[in-house]
Amino acid sequence: MDLVQLQHKIRVVHDFPEPGISFKDITTLLCDGESFQYAVQQISEFGRPRDVDLVVGPEARGFVLGAPTAYALGVGFVPIRKPGKLPGETIRKDYQLEYGHDGLEMHADAIKPGQRVFIVDDLLATGGTIQSCIDLVLRAGGIVVGLGFLIELQYLEGRKHLAGYETFSLLQYAD
Ligand SMILES: O=P(O)(O)OC[C@H]1O[C@H](OP(=O)(O)OP(=O)(O)O)[C@H](O)[C@@H]1O
Ligand SMILES: Nc1ncnc2[nH]cnc12
């Protein structure tokens, strides 16, 4: 398995979910065991030397990559969820997407102050989602030691807003 083969597993769907959006569909990669395993291994290898205590991932696609990354690193996983899903006391952040906007919540007690957190998501677009995750982790007292993505949409320049954070993406799209 190499990165060219992996990139071919992504299905690009034009004008979904709105006209003008070039949607990168990861479901076609996820249903191939070798590709899924390779992607998780690569993201985990980025996290491994960073002395990670916890992996945090946003609903829903961040769960699909974040949870196996946590498992591979032998650490816990903390979900960041769309509003109204978590039963305990939560902290909340509102954010803007490439298409639409939303809010995200995390359990207030999920991270202990000083814990080293690796945030994992499937895709970096505008960076709104990951910035919200960073904000929640910092408010909970965590230290963000890395950001890991399967895909980076370079044309949306999300990385520009992530200066100061060690950021890894496995596959990049220039357009
Ligand atoms: O960098 P951004 O512009 O914030 O966009 C990236 C986010 O958008 C997608 O999630 P989405 O909110 O569509 O939710 P889903 O995972 O439930 O499909 C994707 O999984 C990222 O989390
Ligand atoms: N272009 C895109 N493709 C897939 N997921 C996305 N999330 C935000 N923008 C996206």
Coordinates of C-alpha atoms and ligand atoms in Angstrom, one line a residue:
M1 CA 0.0 0.0 0.0
D2 CA 1.3 3.5 -0.9
L3 CA -0.2 7.0 -0.8
V4 CA -1.0 7.0 -4.6
Q5 CA -3.0 3.7 -4.1
L6 CA -4.7 5.1 -1.0
Q7 CA -5.7 8.4 -2.7
H8 CA -7.4 6.3 -5.5
K9 CA -9.7 4.8 -2.8
I10 CA -11.2 8.2 -2.1
R11 CA -14.4 9.0 -4.2
V12 CA -14.6 12.6 -5.3
V13 CA -18.3 13.7 -5.8
H14 CA -18.8 17.1 -7.3
D15 CA -21.7 19.4 -6.2
F16 CA -22.3 17.5 -3.0
P17 CA -23.9 18.4 -0.6
E18 CA -24.2 21.8 -2.3
P19 CA -23.4 23.2 -5.8
G20 CA -19.7 24.1 -6.0
I21 CA -18.5 21.6 -3.3
S22 CA -16.0 18.9 -4.3
F23 CA -16.8 16.3 -1.7
K24 CA -14.1 13.8 -0.7
D25 CA -16.0 10.6 0.2
I26 CA -13.9 8.4 2.5
T27 CA -16.5 5.5 2.7
T28 CA -14.8 4.0 -0.4
L29 CA -11.5 3.9 1.5
L30 CA -13.0 2.7 4.8
C31 CA -14.6 -0.4 3.2
D32 CA -11.2 -1.6 2.1
G33 CA -9.5 -3.3 5.1
E34 CA -5.9 -2.8 3.9
S35 CA -6.5 0.9 3.1
F36 CA -8.3 1.6 6.5
Q37 CA -5.5 -0.2 8.4
Y38 CA -2.8 1.7 6.5
A39 CA -4.5 5.1 7.1
V40 CA -4.9 4.5 10.9
Q41 CA -1.3 3.2 11.2
Q42 CA 0.1 6.3 9.5
I43 CA -1.9 8.7 11.7
S44 CA -0.9 6.7 14.8
E45 CA 2.8 6.8 13.8
F46 CA 2.6 10.6 13.8
G47 CA 1.0 10.5 17.3
R48 CA 3.3 7.8 18.8
P49 CA 6.4 9.9 19.7
R50 CA 4.3 12.7 21.2
D51 CA 3.6 11.0 24.5
V52 CA -0.2 11.1 24.0
D53 CA -2.6 10.6 26.9
L54 CA -5.8 10.9 25.0
V55 CA -7.1 11.0 21.4
V56 CA -10.0 13.4 20.8
G57 CA -12.2 13.2 17.7
P58 CA -15.3 15.1 16.5
E59 CA -18.5 13.4 15.4
A60 CA -19.0 11.6 13.1
R61 CA -16.1 10.9 10.8
G62 CA -13.6 11.9 13.5
F63 CA -14.8 8.9 15.5
V64 CA -14.1 6.5 12.6
L65 CA -10.4 7.5 12.5
G66 CA -9.9 8.7 16.1
A67 CA -11.1 5.7 17.9
P68 CA -8.8 3.2 16.1
T69 CA -5.9 5.6 16.5
A70 CA -6.5 5.7 20.2
Y71 CA -6.7 1.9 20.3
A72 CA -3.4 1.7 18.3
L73 CA -1.7 4.0 20.7
G74 CA -3.1 2.3 23.8
V75 CA -4.8 5.4 25.1
G76 CA -8.4 6.6 25.7
F77 CA -10.7 8.2 23.3
V78 CA -12.9 11.3 24.0
P79 CA -15.8 12.1 21.6
I80 CA -16.7 15.7 20.7
R81 CA -20.3 15.6 19.6
K82 CA -23.0 17.6 17.8
P83 CA -25.2 19.5 20.4
G84 CA -27.6 17.6 22.6
K85 CA -26.0 14.2 22.4
L86 CA -23.9 14.0 25.5
P87 CA -25.7 13.4 28.8
G88 CA -23.2 14.9 31.3
E89 CA -22.2 18.5 31.9
T90 CA -20.8 19.9 28.6
I91 CA -18.8 22.8 27.3
R92 CA -19.8 24.1 23.9
K93 CA -18.3 25.9 20.9
D94 CA -20.2 27.2 17.8
Y95 CA -18.4 27.1 14.4
Q96 CA -18.5 27.6 10.7
L97 CA -18.1 24.8 8.1
E98 CA -17.1 24.7 4.4
Y99 CA -20.9 24.3 4.0
G100 CA -23.3 25.4 6.7
H101 CA -22.5 25.8 10.4
D102 CA -22.9 23.9 13.6
G103 CA -21.9 23.6 17.3
L104 CA -19.8 21.0 19.1
E105 CA -19.9 19.8 22.7
M106 CA -17.5 17.8 24.9
H107 CA -18.0 16.5 28.4
A108 CA -16.6 19.1 30.8
D109 CA -14.8 16.3 32.8
A110 CA -13.5 14.3 29.9
I111 CA -10.0 15.7 30.0
K112 CA -7.9 16.2 33.2
P113 CA -5.8 19.4 33.3
G114 CA -2.4 18.7 31.9
Q115 CA -3.3 15.7 29.8
R116 CA -1.6 15.5 26.4
V117 CA -4.2 15.4 23.6
F118 CA -3.9 14.2 20.0
I119 CA -6.9 15.5 18.0
V120 CA -7.8 13.3 15.0
D121 CA -10.4 13.9 12.2
D122 CA -10.9 12.6 8.7
L123 CA -10.5 15.9 6.9
L124 CA -9.2 19.4 7.3
A125 CA -11.2 21.9 5.2
T126 CA -11.6 25.5 6.5
G127 CA -10.3 24.4 9.9
G128 CA -13.5 25.5 11.7
T129 CA -14.2 22.1 13.2
I130 CA -10.6 21.5 14.4
Q131 CA -10.3 25.0 15.8
S132 CA -13.5 24.3 17.8
C133 CA -12.0 21.0 19.0
I134 CA -8.8 22.8 20.0
D135 CA -10.8 25.5 21.9
L136 CA -12.7 22.8 23.8
V137 CA -9.6 20.8 24.7
L138 CA -7.8 24.0 25.9
R139 CA -10.8 25.1 28.0
A140 CA -10.8 21.7 29.7
G141 CA -7.1 22.2 30.6
G142 CA -5.6 19.8 28.0
I143 CA -2.4 20.3 26.0
V144 CA -2.8 19.8 22.3
V145 CA 0.3 17.9 21.2
G146 CA -0.8 17.2 17.6
L147 CA -3.5 17.3 15.0
G148 CA -3.9 14.3 12.6
F149 CA -6.0 14.1 9.4
L150 CA -6.5 11.6 6.7
I151 CA -7.2 14.4 4.1
E152 CA -6.2 18.1 3.8
L153 CA -8.0 20.4 1.3
Q154 CA -5.1 22.7 0.8
Y155 CA -7.2 25.1 -1.3
L156 CA -9.3 26.1 1.8
E157 CA -6.1 27.0 3.7
G158 CA -7.3 25.5 7.0
R159 CA -3.7 25.0 8.1
K160 CA -3.1 28.8 8.1
H161 CA -5.3 29.0 11.2
L162 CA -3.4 26.1 12.9
A163 CA 0.0 27.8 13.3
G164 CA 1.8 26.6 16.4
Y165 CA 0.2 23.1 16.3
E166 CA 2.0 20.1 14.9
T167 CA -0.3 19.1 12.0
F168 CA -0.2 15.9 9.9
S169 CA -2.2 15.0 6.9
L170 CA -1.8 11.8 4.9
L171 CA -3.4 12.9 1.6
Q172 CA -3.6 16.4 0.2
Y173 CA -5.8 17.9 -2.5
A174 CA -4.7 21.1 -4.3
D175 CA -8.1 21.6 -5.8
Ligands
LIG1 O1 -12.4 22.1 8.3 P1 -13.9 22.2 8.3 O2 -14.4 23.3 7.3 O3 -14.5 22.5 9.7 O4 -14.5 20.9 7.8 C1 -14.1 19.6 8.1 C2 -15.1 18.8 8.9 O5 -16.3 18.6 8.1 C3 -16.7 17.3 8.1 O6 -17.5 17.0 9.1 P2 -19.1 17.3 9.1 O7 -19.3 18.5 10.0 O8 -19.6 17.4 7.7 O9 -19.7 16.2 9.9 P3 -19.8 14.5 9.8 O10 -18.4 14.0 10.2 O11 -20.8 14.2 10.8 O12 -20.1 14.2 8.4 C4 -15.4 16.6 8.3 O13 -15.6 15.3 8.9 C5 -14.6 17.5 9.3 O14 -14.9 17.2 10.6
LIG2 N1 -15.1 19.0 0.6 C1 -15.4 18.2 1.6 N2 -15.4 16.8 1.4 C2 -15.7 16.0 2.4 N3 -15.9 16.4 3.7 C3 -15.9 17.7 3.9 N4 -16.0 18.4 5.1 C4 -15.9 19.7 4.8 N5 -15.6 19.9 3.5 C5 -15.6 18.7 2.9

